[in-house]
Coordinates of C-alpha atoms in Angstrom, one line a residue:
X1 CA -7.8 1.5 42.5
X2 CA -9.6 -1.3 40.3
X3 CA -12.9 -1.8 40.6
X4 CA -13.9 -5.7 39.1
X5 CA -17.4 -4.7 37.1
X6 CA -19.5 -7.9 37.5
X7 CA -21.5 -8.5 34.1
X8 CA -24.4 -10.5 34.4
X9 CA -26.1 -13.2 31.9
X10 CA -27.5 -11.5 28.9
X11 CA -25.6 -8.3 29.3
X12 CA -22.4 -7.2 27.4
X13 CA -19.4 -5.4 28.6
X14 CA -17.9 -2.6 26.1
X15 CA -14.5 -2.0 26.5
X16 CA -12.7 1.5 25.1
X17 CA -9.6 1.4 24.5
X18 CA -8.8 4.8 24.5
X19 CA -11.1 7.9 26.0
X20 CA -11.3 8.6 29.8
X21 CA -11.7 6.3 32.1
X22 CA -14.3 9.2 34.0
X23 CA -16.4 8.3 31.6
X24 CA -16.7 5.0 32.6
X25 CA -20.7 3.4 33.1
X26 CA -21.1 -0.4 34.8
X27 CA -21.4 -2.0 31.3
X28 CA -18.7 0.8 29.3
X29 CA -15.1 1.0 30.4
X30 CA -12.2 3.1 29.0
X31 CA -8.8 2.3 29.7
X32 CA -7.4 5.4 28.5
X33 CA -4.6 4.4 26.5
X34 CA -3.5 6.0 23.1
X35 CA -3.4 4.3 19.7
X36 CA -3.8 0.1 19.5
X37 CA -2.8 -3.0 21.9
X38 CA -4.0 -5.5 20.0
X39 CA -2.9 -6.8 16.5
X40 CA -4.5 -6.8 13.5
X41 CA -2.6 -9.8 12.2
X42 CA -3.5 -12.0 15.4
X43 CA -4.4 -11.4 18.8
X44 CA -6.7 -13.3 21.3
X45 CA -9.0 -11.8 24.3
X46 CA -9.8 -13.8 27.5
X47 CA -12.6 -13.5 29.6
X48 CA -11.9 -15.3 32.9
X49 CA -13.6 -15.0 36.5
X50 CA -11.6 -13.6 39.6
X51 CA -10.8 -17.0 40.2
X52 CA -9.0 -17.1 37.4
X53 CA -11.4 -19.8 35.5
X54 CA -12.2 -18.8 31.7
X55 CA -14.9 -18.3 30.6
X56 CA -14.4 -17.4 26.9
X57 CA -11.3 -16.6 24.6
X58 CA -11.8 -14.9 21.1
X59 CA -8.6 -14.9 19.0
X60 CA -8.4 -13.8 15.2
X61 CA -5.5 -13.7 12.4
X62 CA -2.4 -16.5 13.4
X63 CA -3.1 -16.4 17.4
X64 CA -5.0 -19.1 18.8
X65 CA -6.7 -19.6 22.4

């Protein structure tokens, strides 16, 4: 089951995307998946609360938030 990981001001969340999710600390999380999910010619990233508000959105190459 999914476990939300609450990250707190001043503290930053790593996430893996491949390696075991066993491995997993608070702040490090794998999700275990094999070779890349996001695309090197343009992809984006939110960060949003469990309410669904967001926080943040980082995109790169021709995505945009």
């Amino acid at each position: 089951s999914f476990a939300p990981t609450v990250v707190h001001p001043g503290e930053h969340l790593t996430l893996v995307v491949n390696g075991s999710p066993a491995d997993d600390t608070r702040l490090v999380k794998h999700w275990g998946k094999e070779g890349h999910l996001l695309n090197d010619a343009g992809d984006l990233v939110r960060l949003r609360t469990q309410t669904d508000i967001r926080i943040d959105c980082y995109a790169w190459g021709s995505a945009s938030c």
